[in-house]
Steps between C-alpha positions, in 0.01 A plus 500: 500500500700773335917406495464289816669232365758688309855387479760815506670728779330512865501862539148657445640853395366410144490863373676843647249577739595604810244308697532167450150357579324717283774357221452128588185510464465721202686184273264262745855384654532360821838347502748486783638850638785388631827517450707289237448386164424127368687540187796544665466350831636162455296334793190253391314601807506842358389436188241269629365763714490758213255315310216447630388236195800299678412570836156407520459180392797425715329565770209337428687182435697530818241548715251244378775241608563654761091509565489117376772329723327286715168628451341137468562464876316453741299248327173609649344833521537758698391829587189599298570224244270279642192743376668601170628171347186322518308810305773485256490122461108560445543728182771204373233243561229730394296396813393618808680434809326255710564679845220793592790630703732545120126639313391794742902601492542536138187741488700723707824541283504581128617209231805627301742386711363159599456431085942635496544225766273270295711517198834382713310251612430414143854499358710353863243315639248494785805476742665724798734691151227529324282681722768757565680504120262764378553689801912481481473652110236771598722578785816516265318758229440706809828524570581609191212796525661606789824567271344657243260736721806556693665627129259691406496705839865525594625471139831337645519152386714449815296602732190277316736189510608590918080532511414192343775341719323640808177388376641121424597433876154628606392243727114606367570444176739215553204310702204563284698380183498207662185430617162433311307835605376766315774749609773428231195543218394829690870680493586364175176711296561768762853597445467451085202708502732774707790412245227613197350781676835648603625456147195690376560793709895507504627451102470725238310268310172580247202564579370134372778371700430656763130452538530107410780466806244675721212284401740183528539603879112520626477169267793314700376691871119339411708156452606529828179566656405186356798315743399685746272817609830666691578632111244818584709661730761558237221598223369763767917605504507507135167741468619742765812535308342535163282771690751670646700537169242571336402779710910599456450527117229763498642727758656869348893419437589726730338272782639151341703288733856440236557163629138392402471618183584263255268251636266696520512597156483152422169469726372760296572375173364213605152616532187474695352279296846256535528529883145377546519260257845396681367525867156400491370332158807252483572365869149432494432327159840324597371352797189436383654301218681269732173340571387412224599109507261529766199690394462362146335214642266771638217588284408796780553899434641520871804308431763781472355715757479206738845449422615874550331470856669169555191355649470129655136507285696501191763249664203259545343578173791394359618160689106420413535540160810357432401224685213416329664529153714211606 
């Protein structure tokens, strides 16, 4: 992602251009603006905050014990966990849930995030920690998305770190880390696939680079369709953007809006052929993907599509099959 982990001086005023966004970005900087400089301020916190390489993983560490105290309490489950855990312990066991009530729900909610809470199951144990574990670390990497989005917008490493704070204490994030639903899995593909798609429009980065970051983003926004369906809203975000920049980057110069157009001159570079391979071709194949532990038991042409359409035939299919093949 460009310098965004580059150690040196805060200040973005990389070159002797009098505007300094349209410098920032030219050496794909995107380092704190304000005032002071690490390599002479004294204070750790500074330095700390100067670098984001240091920063992040702080924060990730930080708030996954802050995400993890207590979070094997209460001992039973609660809020939605009652429908969630036993769908995850089915794809541990590799058999259907017993209870009709457990098989018509599971039809109606993609798989990805039930297999995530499988595989804490797997490593802590079919207990009250490890249905939520999974959830805690997802919840943790978000965290640190919401840093490095906030970077990459504000280019003010202090102002990412006060975000990320902000973002910590969030009693919505702070609950669903803890909790075994399909909310933590959701924000956690969400906010990277904003991290990858900002960083494809915002860095001066190649055009490789550039179309490989935007790719990574409809890949990661498909993945969280496949937690849950709430992921399209932000896809439909992401295309009227791309649309709207787009539409930016062919207008006469004299009509160009300054603030927009270095992204989109990215969006251009980019492509056509890149944005719907971004925003269509790979948030679907993604998705579809995630059900393939399920459908390869299927000998049937209707498997994906039944899966894109999320329908309780294919839900029953399935239980049916994989029941039989035990």
């Amino acid at each position: 992602m460009g310098n965004l982990f580059r150690n040196g001086s805060s200040s973005v005023l990389e070159s002797t251009s009098r505007d300094p966004q349209p410098a920032a970005f030219m050496h794909g900087s995107i380092e704190s603006s304000s005032g002071g400089n690490p390599s002479t301020d004294g204070s750790v916190l500074t330095r700390i905050l100067h670098r984001p390489a240091i920063t992040a993983p702080i924060l990730g560490a930080v708030s996954l014990l802050f995400f993890l105290a207590g979070i094997g309490r209460p001992s039973i489950t609660k809020l939605d966990e009652g429908l969630f855990v036993p769908e995850a312990r089915s794809f541990l066991l590799k058999a259907p849930d017993p209870s009709s009530l457990i098989q018509i729900h599971s039809l109606a909610k993609p798989p990805l995030g039930k297999m995530i809470m499988a595989i804490g199951m797997k490593v802590a144990g079919d207990n009250p920690f490890g249905w939520r574990v999974a959830a805690a670390l997802c919840g943790a990497l978000t965290l640190v998305a919401v840093y490095l989005w906030a970077l990459l917008l504000l280019r003010d490493s202090r102002l990412a770190s006060f975000a990320a704070g902000l973002t910590l204490f969030n009693n919505f994030l702070f609950v669903m880390s803890r909790v075994g639903m399909m909310d933590a899995f959701l924000m956690v593909f969400l906010m990277w696939s904003l991290v990858a798609y900002t960083a494809a429009i915002a860095l001066d980065l190649g055009a490789g680079t550039r179309r490989f970051l935007f790719i990574c983003a409809g890949v990661l926004i498909g993945l969280a369709g496949a937690c849950k369906w709430n992921a399209i809203d932000t896809l439909a975000a992401l295309v009227l953007v791309s649309l709207a920049l787009l539409w930016v980057a062919r207008r006469a110069p004299a009509d160009s809006i300054p603030s927009l157009s270095r992204p989109a001159q990215s969006i251009q570079q980019i492509g056509v052929v890149t944005l719907l391979l971004g925003l269509v071709v790979a948030p679907v194949s993604s998705y579809l993907l995630t059900y393939w532990p399920l459908c390869r038991n299927l000998r049937t042409a209707s498997c994906g599509i039944s899966a894109l359409l999320g329908s309780p035939t294919h839900s029953l299919l399935l239980h049916g099959t994989r029941g039989r093949s035990k």
